[in-house]
């Protein structure tokens, strides 16, 4: 069902995605799409796609500058409104991701999490998730993992619906650290 819905949304949102592609092209150049290998369900690796939001500026040693120094004005807007995630509908259509689940992390990050990384991989990663609606970039990796593990233990259709609704609120009002992120998550 998710895959069919993702395909329908890709068709319906094609004009918006084209407009965003043009904004990214004119503000950052080519490529318009950011691609990166991530870990999915069961540790299966896939290529995550999203709109580019950062330039490739480097320091004198050739190292990429920190993310906050490379995010463009248009990139900040795309990230805040989550519009940079729209190409991820392709990942959902392919069955690599779900609409809701823990955000897919780099394979080396998952490996570094050990048992917690494997537990996170019991569910398909999502375009949005419990950590994203409870603080996201305002949280530490440890806090995000705790929220993700709580989601793995408690996910159901009603929680997913709540997360989708809260995602819309985050898109409009911005990120805020919630009480769920500040306290320990029951396991």
XYZ file of N, CA, C and O in Angstrom:
748
model
N 0.816 -1.206 0.000
C 0.000 0.000 0.000
C 0.863 1.274 0.000
O 0.579 2.224 -0.716
N 1.930 1.283 0.827
C 2.811 2.454 0.898
C 3.469 2.723 -0.445
O 3.638 3.875 -0.842
N 3.853 1.649 -1.127
C 4.535 1.813 -2.405
C 3.612 2.459 -3.436
O 4.033 3.353 -4.180
N 2.363 2.037 -3.473
C 1.395 2.602 -4.421
C 1.134 4.068 -4.084
O 1.108 4.920 -4.972
N 0.970 4.355 -2.792
C 0.740 5.740 -2.366
C 1.939 6.618 -2.732
O 1.774 7.758 -3.183
N 3.150 6.094 -2.567
C 4.353 6.861 -2.915
C 4.381 7.181 -4.410
O 4.719 8.300 -4.806
N 4.005 6.211 -5.240
C 3.974 6.444 -6.689
C 2.944 7.515 -7.033
O 3.215 8.424 -7.821
N 1.764 7.437 -6.408
C 0.726 8.445 -6.648
C 1.205 9.834 -6.219
O 0.990 10.821 -6.928
N 1.858 9.906 -5.072
C 2.366 11.195 -4.594
C 3.461 11.740 -5.506
O 3.535 12.951 -5.742
N 4.301 10.854 -6.032
C 5.332 11.305 -6.973
C 4.702 11.945 -8.209
O 5.172 12.976 -8.689
N 3.610 11.357 -8.682
C 2.915 11.911 -9.849
C 2.258 13.240 -9.485
O 2.416 14.243 -10.185
N 1.539 13.259 -8.362
C 0.833 14.483 -7.953
C 1.782 15.631 -7.616
O 1.475 16.795 -7.877
N 2.921 15.296 -7.032
C 3.860 16.329 -6.594
C 4.927 16.657 -7.633
O 5.835 17.461 -7.368
N 4.831 16.061 -8.821
C 5.830 16.293 -9.868
C 6.029 17.779 -10.191
O 7.182 18.229 -10.301
N 4.963 18.585 -10.309
C 5.194 20.018 -10.593
C 5.971 20.716 -9.477
O 6.876 21.510 -9.750
N 5.645 20.412 -8.222
C 6.369 21.004 -7.093
C 7.819 20.535 -7.095
O 8.750 21.334 -6.899
N 8.046 19.267 -7.365
C 9.405 18.731 -7.387
C 10.217 19.343 -8.529
O 11.413 19.598 -8.376
N 9.566 19.607 -9.646
C 10.244 20.273 -10.759
C 10.655 21.694 -10.352
O 11.783 22.127 -10.609
N 9.746 22.403 -9.695
C 10.048 23.770 -9.241
C 11.210 23.754 -8.240
O 12.128 24.586 -8.330
N 11.201 22.805 -7.309
C 12.293 22.707 -6.331
C 13.596 22.368 -7.046
O 14.651 22.912 -6.717
N 13.515 21.487 -8.027
C 14.711 21.125 -8.805
C 15.333 22.361 -9.441
O 16.568 22.521 -9.448
N 14.496 23.242 -9.971
C 14.997 24.468 -10.601
C 15.636 25.393 -9.573
O 16.684 25.997 -9.833
N 15.027 25.509 -8.399
C 15.601 26.339 -7.326
C 16.971 25.795 -6.936
O 17.945 26.545 -6.809
N 17.062 24.475 -6.755
C 18.338 23.862 -6.372
C 19.363 24.048 -7.490
O 20.517 24.399 -7.231
N 18.949 23.845 -8.718
C 19.856 24.000 -9.850
C 20.432 25.411 -9.919
O 21.637 25.595 -10.090
N 19.571 26.421 -9.748
C 20.040 27.801 -9.837
C 20.812 28.258 -8.605
O 21.676 29.121 -8.704
N 20.530 27.656 -7.434
C 21.241 28.087 -6.224
C 22.500 27.269 -5.946
O 23.450 27.790 -5.368
N 22.522 26.002 -6.352
C 23.666 25.138 -6.058
C 24.320 24.531 -7.288
O 25.414 23.987 -7.201
N 23.627 24.565 -8.412
C 24.153 23.914 -9.601
C 23.798 22.430 -9.622
O 22.953 21.966 -8.881
N 24.509 21.724 -10.462
C 24.252 20.304 -10.629
C 25.248 19.513 -9.788
O 26.369 19.983 -9.576
N 24.865 18.370 -9.249
C 23.592 17.676 -9.377
C 22.537 18.277 -8.444
O 22.866 18.874 -7.426
N 21.298 18.067 -8.788
C 20.168 18.564 -8.005
C 19.855 17.594 -6.864
O 19.424 18.003 -5.797
N 20.101 16.322 -7.113
C 19.772 15.269 -6.148
C 21.023 14.835 -5.390
O 22.079 14.598 -5.976
N 20.883 14.722 -4.069
C 21.918 14.197 -3.197
C 21.665 12.704 -3.052
O 20.533 12.280 -2.791
N 22.714 11.904 -3.230
C 22.610 10.454 -3.093
C 23.645 9.991 -2.074
O 24.785 10.449 -2.098
N 23.221 9.053 -1.211
C 24.147 8.527 -0.212
C 23.706 7.134 0.212
O 22.518 6.882 0.368
N 24.686 6.245 0.394
C 24.378 4.887 0.849
C 23.949 4.950 2.309
O 24.596 5.609 3.127
N 22.872 4.288 2.619
C 22.352 4.227 3.984
C 21.967 2.789 4.316
O 21.835 1.952 3.424
N 21.772 2.526 5.597
C 21.343 1.201 6.043
C 19.835 1.197 6.218
O 19.268 2.106 6.825
N 19.215 0.157 5.696
C 17.773 0.015 5.809
C 17.405 -1.148 6.717
O 18.186 -1.565 7.571
N 16.233 -1.675 6.498
C 15.726 -2.792 7.297
C 16.673 -3.978 7.176
O 17.111 -4.331 6.089
N 17.002 -4.553 8.329
C 17.887 -5.703 8.349
C 19.309 -5.387 7.924
O 20.077 -6.285 7.574
N 19.685 -4.100 7.930
C 21.027 -3.706 7.526
C 21.224 -3.642 6.027
O 22.325 -3.347 5.556
N 20.148 -3.897 5.257
C 20.240 -3.826 3.792
C 20.625 -2.404 3.386
O 20.019 -1.436 3.826
N 21.629 -2.283 2.542
C 22.089 -0.960 2.105
C 21.339 -0.531 0.848
O 21.075 -1.346 -0.027
N 21.020 0.734 0.799
C 20.336 1.311 -0.356
C 20.827 2.737 -0.544
O 21.490 3.298 0.327
N 20.482 3.323 -1.680
C 20.886 4.694 -1.964
C 19.731 5.639 -1.656
O 18.709 5.622 -2.334
N 19.906 6.437 -0.624
C 18.928 7.452 -0.233
C 19.013 8.602 -1.225
O 20.114 8.999 -1.620
N 17.869 9.137 -1.621
C 17.847 10.303 -2.503
C 17.058 11.434 -1.849
O 16.039 11.201 -1.213
N 17.576 12.641 -1.996
C 16.886 13.839 -1.522
C 17.426 15.027 -2.302
O 18.435 14.908 -3.000
N 16.745 16.152 -2.211
C 17.248 17.346 -2.878
C 18.498 17.840 -2.162
O 18.567 17.817 -0.934
N 19.465 18.304 -2.939
C 20.675 18.884 -2.369
C 20.325 20.158 -1.625
O 19.520 20.954 -2.088
N 20.977 20.360 -0.482
C 20.742 21.580 0.290
C 22.047 22.253 0.704
O 22.027 23.301 1.335
N 23.195 21.630 0.346
C 24.492 22.173 0.736
C 25.409 22.281 -0.472
O 25.310 21.500 -1.408
N 26.334 23.237 -0.379
C 27.368 23.339 -1.401
C 28.540 22.437 -1.005
O 28.509 21.785 0.041
N 29.566 22.409 -1.809
C 30.727 21.550 -1.560
C 31.955 22.344 -1.139
O 33.084 21.963 -1.438
N 31.751 23.455 -0.442
C 32.873 24.301 -0.023
C 33.822 23.541 0.902
O 33.385 22.774 1.756
N 35.112 23.773 0.709
C 36.151 23.074 1.463
C 37.120 24.063 2.090
O 37.253 25.195 1.636
N 37.835 23.579 3.107
C 38.856 24.414 3.742
C 40.167 24.328 2.951
O 40.227 23.673 1.909
N 41.184 24.956 3.446
C 42.478 25.005 2.747
C 43.097 23.609 2.575
O 43.879 23.387 1.656
N 42.747 22.679 3.461
C 43.293 21.319 3.390
C 42.466 20.417 2.473
O 42.772 19.239 2.315
N 41.387 20.979 1.913
C 40.547 20.187 1.018
C 39.432 19.437 1.716
O 38.692 18.682 1.083
N 39.279 19.629 3.018
C 38.216 18.972 3.776
C 36.927 19.778 3.667
O 36.964 21.017 3.668
N 35.794 19.074 3.565
C 34.512 19.771 3.527
C 34.329 20.598 4.786
O 34.675 20.149 5.890
N 33.794 21.801 4.625
C 33.472 22.635 5.779
C 32.312 21.996 6.537
O 31.571 21.178 5.990
N 32.109 22.355 7.811
C 30.976 21.812 8.569
C 29.645 22.096 7.858
O 29.511 23.102 7.156
N 28.684 21.214 8.066
C 27.384 21.331 7.399
C 26.780 22.721 7.541
O 26.292 23.292 6.567
N 26.799 23.279 8.761
C 26.149 24.576 8.988
C 26.782 25.691 8.156
O 26.136 26.701 7.888
N 28.020 25.512 7.728
C 28.677 26.510 6.887
C 28.421 26.269 5.402
O 28.744 27.125 4.576
N 27.871 25.110 5.065
C 27.649 24.785 3.657
C 26.178 24.826 3.253
O 25.857 24.820 2.080
N 25.257 24.875 4.213
C 23.838 24.918 3.890
C 23.512 26.291 3.320
O 23.864 27.321 3.901
N 22.845 26.308 2.177
C 22.477 27.564 1.528
C 21.163 28.088 2.101
O 20.469 27.387 2.844
N 20.799 29.303 1.747
C 19.530 29.885 2.191
C 18.368 29.017 1.700
O 17.473 28.665 2.472
N 18.400 28.657 0.415
C 17.324 27.808 -0.113
C 17.382 26.429 0.542
O 16.337 25.827 0.828
N 18.574 25.923 0.820
C 18.724 24.630 1.491
C 18.137 24.642 2.886
O 17.501 23.681 3.321
N 18.345 25.752 3.619
C 17.779 25.877 4.959
C 16.259 25.813 4.910
O 15.627 25.154 5.713
N 15.693 26.513 3.923
C 14.233 26.491 3.756
C 13.751 25.076 3.420
O 12.781 24.598 4.006
N 14.425 24.422 2.480
C 14.023 23.063 2.091
C 14.106 22.107 3.275
O 13.222 21.263 3.464
N 15.135 22.242 4.083
C 15.273 21.371 5.251
C 14.208 21.665 6.306
O 13.630 20.753 6.880
N 13.996 22.949 6.592
C 13.026 23.308 7.630
C 11.631 22.823 7.270
O 10.880 22.351 8.120
N 11.280 22.943 5.997
C 9.943 22.533 5.551
C 9.886 21.060 5.159
O 8.826 20.557 4.805
N 11.018 20.401 5.210
C 11.154 18.974 4.863
C 10.943 18.693 3.374
O 10.819 17.549 2.960
N 10.906 19.733 2.561
C 10.719 19.538 1.121
C 11.936 18.866 0.474
O 11.805 18.257 -0.585
N 13.085 18.940 1.139
C 14.266 18.256 0.601
C 14.091 16.742 0.594
O 14.770 16.027 -0.128
N 13.129 16.242 1.370
C 12.880 14.795 1.487
C 11.974 14.247 0.382
O 11.828 13.030 0.267
N 11.344 15.102 -0.407
C 10.383 14.609 -1.411
C 10.936 13.530 -2.342
O 10.236 12.561 -2.617
N 12.185 13.629 -2.823
C 12.683 12.537 -3.666
C 12.724 11.190 -2.945
O 12.747 10.138 -3.582
N 12.712 11.228 -1.620
C 12.676 9.984 -0.845
C 11.440 9.152 -1.134
O 11.405 7.953 -0.820
N 10.425 9.761 -1.737
C 9.254 8.979 -2.159
C 9.671 7.881 -3.140
O 9.025 6.834 -3.213
N 10.749 8.110 -3.870
C 11.290 7.079 -4.766
C 11.751 5.882 -3.937
O 11.481 4.728 -4.295
N 12.418 6.148 -2.801
C 12.855 5.065 -1.920
C 11.668 4.301 -1.341
O 11.729 3.080 -1.185
N 10.584 5.030 -1.036
C 9.374 4.370 -0.532
C 8.759 3.521 -1.641
O 8.384 2.363 -1.418
N 8.677 4.073 -2.848
C 8.112 3.331 -3.985
C 8.907 2.063 -4.280
O 8.339 1.053 -4.695
N 10.199 2.097 -4.053
C 11.051 0.918 -4.270
C 10.961 -0.093 -3.133
O 11.525 -1.169 -3.217
N 10.325 0.292 -2.014
C 10.223 -0.602 -0.862
C 11.427 -0.541 0.059
O 11.552 -1.340 0.975
N 12.321 0.433 -0.147
C 13.516 0.577 0.682
C 13.227 1.342 1.971
O 13.943 1.191 2.965
N 12.194 2.180 1.918
C 11.820 2.996 3.063
C 10.304 2.957 3.228
O 9.585 2.538 2.332
N 9.861 3.432 4.401
C 8.438 3.601 4.693
C 8.178 5.102 4.850
O 9.108 5.907 4.829
N 6.928 5.469 4.999
C 6.629 6.868 5.281
C 7.100 7.224 6.685
O 7.600 8.312 6.922
N 6.931 6.298 7.628
C 7.300 6.537 9.026
C 8.225 5.425 9.501
O 7.985 4.247 9.253
N 9.267 5.817 10.188
C 10.231 4.883 10.761
C 11.470 5.664 11.159
O 11.570 6.864 10.882
N 12.436 5.014 11.781
C 13.675 5.730 12.100
C 14.342 6.219 10.822
O 14.318 5.535 9.797
N 14.927 7.398 10.849
C 15.633 7.911 9.668
C 16.784 6.977 9.352
O 17.470 6.494 10.254
N 17.025 6.714 8.068
C 18.134 5.821 7.708
C 19.478 6.488 7.999
O 19.678 7.657 7.687
N 20.350 5.740 8.629
C 21.675 6.253 8.982
C 22.746 5.633 8.094
O 22.491 4.645 7.401
N 23.933 6.207 8.148
C 25.067 5.658 7.417
C 25.386 4.263 7.952
O 25.261 4.018 9.165
N 25.801 3.342 7.086
C 26.131 1.989 7.543
C 27.143 1.969 8.692
O 26.993 1.192 9.645
N 28.166 2.842 8.642
C 29.163 2.846 9.708
C 28.585 3.349 11.029
O 29.012 2.924 12.106
N 27.595 4.230 10.963
C 26.930 4.688 12.187
C 26.136 3.547 12.791
O 26.191 3.316 14.008
N 25.408 2.808 11.951
C 24.630 1.657 12.428
C 25.559 0.621 13.055
O 25.286 0.103 14.141
N 26.666 0.324 12.388
C 27.627 -0.651 12.928
C 28.166 -0.178 14.271
O 28.324 -0.977 15.193
N 28.449 1.114 14.401
C 28.961 1.670 15.645
C 27.960 1.608 16.788
O 28.347 1.627 17.956
N 26.672 1.520 16.454
C 25.634 1.420 17.489
C 25.485 0.000 18.025
O 24.786 -0.209 19.006
N 26.116 -0.968 17.353
C 26.079 -2.361 17.823
C 24.670 -2.921 17.891
O 23.909 -2.874 16.931
N 24.328 -3.436 19.089
C 23.019 -4.064 19.303
C 21.875 -3.089 19.018
O 20.875 -3.462 18.410
N 22.038 -1.844 19.425
C 20.993 -0.843 19.179
C 20.827 -0.584 17.681
O 19.715 -0.380 17.201
N 21.927 -0.597 16.945
C 21.848 -0.424 15.496
C 21.093 -1.563 14.836
O 20.283 -1.350 13.926
N 21.363 -2.789 15.301
C 20.639 -3.943 14.749
C 19.152 -3.875 15.101
O 18.301 -4.192 14.280
N 18.850 -3.448 16.320
C 17.439 -3.344 16.731
C 16.718 -2.294 15.897
O 15.584 -2.505 15.475
N 17.369 -1.179 15.644
C 16.792 -0.121 14.792
C 16.427 -0.674 13.423
O 15.481 -0.250 12.800
N 17.224 -1.625 12.946
C 17.026 -2.211 11.634
C 15.904 -3.241 11.561
O 15.692 -3.839 10.512
N 15.174 -3.426 12.637
C 14.033 -4.352 12.602
C 12.854 -3.787 11.818
O 11.962 -4.522 11.425
N 12.831 -2.478 11.661
C 11.758 -1.832 10.894
C 12.366 -1.066 9.733
O 13.543 -0.709 9.747
N 11.562 -0.837 8.735
C 12.008 -0.080 7.570
C 12.228 1.380 7.991
O 11.440 1.938 8.745
N 13.302 2.011 7.522
C 13.507 3.426 7.843
C 12.420 4.274 7.187
O 11.789 3.848 6.221
N 12.232 5.486 7.721
C 11.141 6.316 7.225
C 11.557 7.697 6.751
O 12.642 8.186 7.073
N 10.655 8.309 5.984
C 10.835 9.703 5.573
C 10.762 10.615 6.781
O 11.380 11.675 6.827
N 9.966 10.221 7.757
C 9.855 10.944 9.018
C 9.774 9.905 10.124
O 9.535 8.725 9.855
N 9.986 10.337 11.338
C 9.976 9.383 12.436
C 9.781 10.055 13.774
O 9.662 11.275 13.880
N 9.764 9.222 14.816
C 9.516 9.673 16.177
C 10.586 10.681 16.618
O 10.278 11.697 17.232
N 11.841 10.432 16.289
C 12.898 11.377 16.658
C 12.750 12.696 15.903
O 13.024 13.768 16.448
N 12.288 12.643 14.654
C 12.159 13.854 13.844
C 11.059 14.773 14.366
O 11.155 15.978 14.211
N 10.018 14.225 14.966
C 8.931 15.078 15.470
C 9.115 15.428 16.944
O 8.275 16.100 17.530
N 10.226 14.963 17.530
C 10.502 15.255 18.934
C 11.779 16.053 19.129
O 12.330 16.089 20.226
N 12.283 16.685 18.070
C 13.445 17.544 18.219
C 14.453 17.454 17.096
O 15.159 18.407 16.820
N 14.594 16.298 16.479
C 15.458 16.067 15.325
C 16.839 16.690 15.458
O 17.664 16.191 16.213
N 17.129 17.754 14.741
C 18.480 18.321 14.726
C 18.858 18.971 16.059
O 20.036 19.279 16.270
N 17.903 19.158 16.940
C 18.175 19.744 18.250
C 18.584 18.666 19.261
O 18.916 18.989 20.407
N 18.570 17.404 18.825
C 18.864 16.272 19.702
C 20.253 15.713 19.435
O 20.796 15.856 18.344
N 20.788 15.029 20.426
C 22.041 14.302 20.248
C 21.735 12.983 19.549
O 20.579 12.529 19.521
N 22.766 12.346 19.014
C 22.577 11.029 18.400
C 22.012 10.050 19.425
O 21.119 9.269 19.110
N 22.500 10.118 20.651
C 22.014 9.217 21.703
C 20.508 9.397 21.929
O 19.769 8.418 22.042
N 20.054 10.639 22.007
C 18.623 10.903 22.193
C 17.811 10.370 21.019
O 16.757 9.768 21.202
N 18.313 10.595 19.791
C 17.610 10.105 18.607
C 17.511 8.588 18.617
O 16.452 8.027 18.314
N 18.601 7.924 18.973
C 18.596 6.458 19.002
C 17.595 5.956 20.043
O 16.842 5.010 19.785
N 17.567 6.583 21.213
C 16.596 6.184 22.245
C 15.158 6.317 21.728
O 14.330 5.437 21.934
N 14.874 7.428 21.059
C 13.542 7.629 20.497
C 13.257 6.604 19.397
O 12.149 6.057 19.309
N 14.246 6.305 18.562
C 14.080 5.304 17.508
C 13.804 3.928 18.094
O 12.936 3.187 17.604
N 14.535 3.563 19.140
C 14.332 2.250 19.762
C 12.957 2.162 20.408
O 12.307 1.110 20.362
N 12.521 3.261 21.001
C 11.165 3.290 21.565
C 10.153 3.062 20.448
O 9.201 2.288 20.597
N 10.359 3.710 19.313
C 9.453 3.535 18.173
C 9.437 2.077 17.713
O 8.362 1.519 17.456
N 10.598 1.461 17.605
C 10.673 0.064 17.159
C 9.815 -0.820 18.057
O 9.105 -1.707 17.578
N 9.842 -0.564 19.365
C 9.072 -1.371 20.322
C 7.583 -1.056 20.328
O 6.777 -1.880 20.757
N 7.196 0.131 19.892
C 5.810 0.578 20.056
C 5.085 0.940 18.766
O 3.939 1.393 18.813
N 5.712 0.761 17.614
C 5.089 1.257 16.376
C 3.782 0.526 16.069
O 3.628 -0.658 16.322
N 2.834 1.317 15.597
C 1.525 0.816 15.162
C 0.912 1.890 14.270
O 1.463 2.980 14.128
N -0.204 1.581 13.677
C -0.821 2.503 12.716
C -1.203 3.834 13.372
O -1.085 4.889 12.751
N -1.623 3.803 14.628
C -2.037 5.042 15.301
C -0.838 5.918 15.621
O -0.904 7.143 15.470
N 0.248 5.302 16.048
C 1.463 6.077 16.304
C 1.988 6.671 14.995
O 2.387 7.838 14.954
N 1.949 5.888 13.920
C 2.383 6.411 12.619
C 1.531 7.599 12.181
O 2.053 8.590 11.667
N 0.225 7.509 12.398
C -0.665 8.626 12.045
C -0.316 9.866 12.876
O -0.275 10.985 12.353
N -0.041 9.658 14.162
C 0.339 10.773 15.037
C 1.646 11.414 14.552
O 1.766 12.643 14.505
N 2.600 10.592 14.161
C 3.878 11.095 13.675
C 3.686 11.889 12.381
O 4.267 12.960 12.206
N 2.854 11.382 11.476
C 2.594 12.106 10.221
C 1.952 13.463 10.497
O 2.335 14.470 9.891
N 0.996 13.517 11.417
C 0.362 14.793 11.767
C 1.364 15.750 12.410
O 1.407 16.936 12.082
N 2.198 15.221 13.308
C 3.195 16.069 13.961
C 4.261 16.536 12.971
O 4.838 17.609 13.137
N 4.511 15.738 11.927
C 5.458 16.147 10.901
C 4.967 17.410 10.204
O 5.741 18.331 9.934
N 3.672 17.459 9.917
C 3.099 18.652 9.281
C 3.292 19.863 10.201
O 3.664 20.941 9.742
N 3.083 19.684 11.504
C 3.281 20.783 12.453
C 4.739 21.247 12.465
O 5.015 22.454 12.504
N 5.676 20.306 12.417
C 7.091 20.658 12.388
C 7.425 21.416 11.098
O 8.191 22.375 11.114
N 6.825 20.994 9.993
C 7.063 21.666 8.713
C 6.616 23.121 8.773
O 7.253 23.996 8.191
N 5.545 23.390 9.496
C 4.983 24.738 9.571
C 5.636 25.558 10.689
O 6.038 26.693 10.475
N 5.758 24.967 11.873
C 6.206 25.718 13.045
C 7.686 25.555 13.375
O 8.209 26.284 14.204
N 8.357 24.598 12.761
C 9.763 24.371 13.059
C 9.961 23.342 14.163
O 9.015 22.876 14.787
N 11.226 23.000 14.384
C 11.576 21.968 15.363
C 11.563 22.507 16.780
O 11.966 23.637 17.025
N 11.127 21.639 17.696
C 11.163 21.922 19.125
C 11.451 20.611 19.834
O 10.959 19.570 19.424
N 12.220 20.691 20.909
C 12.486 19.495 21.698
C 11.247 19.216 22.533
O 10.752 20.097 23.242
N 10.724 17.997 22.428
C 9.519 17.638 23.163
C 9.872 16.972 24.483
O 11.020 16.608 24.730
N 8.877 16.787 25.320
C 9.048 16.082 26.584
C 9.520 14.651 26.346
O 10.295 14.109 27.130
N 9.058 14.038 25.269
C 9.465 12.657 24.969
C 10.972 12.571 24.752
O 11.602 11.572 25.103
N 11.575 13.612 24.204
C 13.016 13.598 23.948
C 13.826 13.904 25.205
O 14.973 13.491 25.327
N 13.217 14.613 26.129
C 13.948 15.027 27.335
C 14.014 13.956 28.390
O 14.941 13.901 29.166
N 13.014 13.083 28.431
C 12.990 12.040 29.451
C 13.321 10.689 28.854
O 13.334 10.518 27.642
N 13.631 9.732 29.722
C 13.928 8.391 29.223
C 12.683 7.777 28.580
O 11.569 7.981 29.045
N 12.909 7.068 27.506
C 11.814 6.396 26.806
C 11.620 5.019 27.427
O 12.582 4.274 27.592
N 10.390 4.666 27.791
C 10.176 3.332 28.332
C 10.469 2.292 27.262
O 10.176 2.491 26.098
N 11.086 1.193 27.666
C 11.429 0.152 26.691
C 10.530 -1.023 26.806
O 10.110 -1.566 27.672
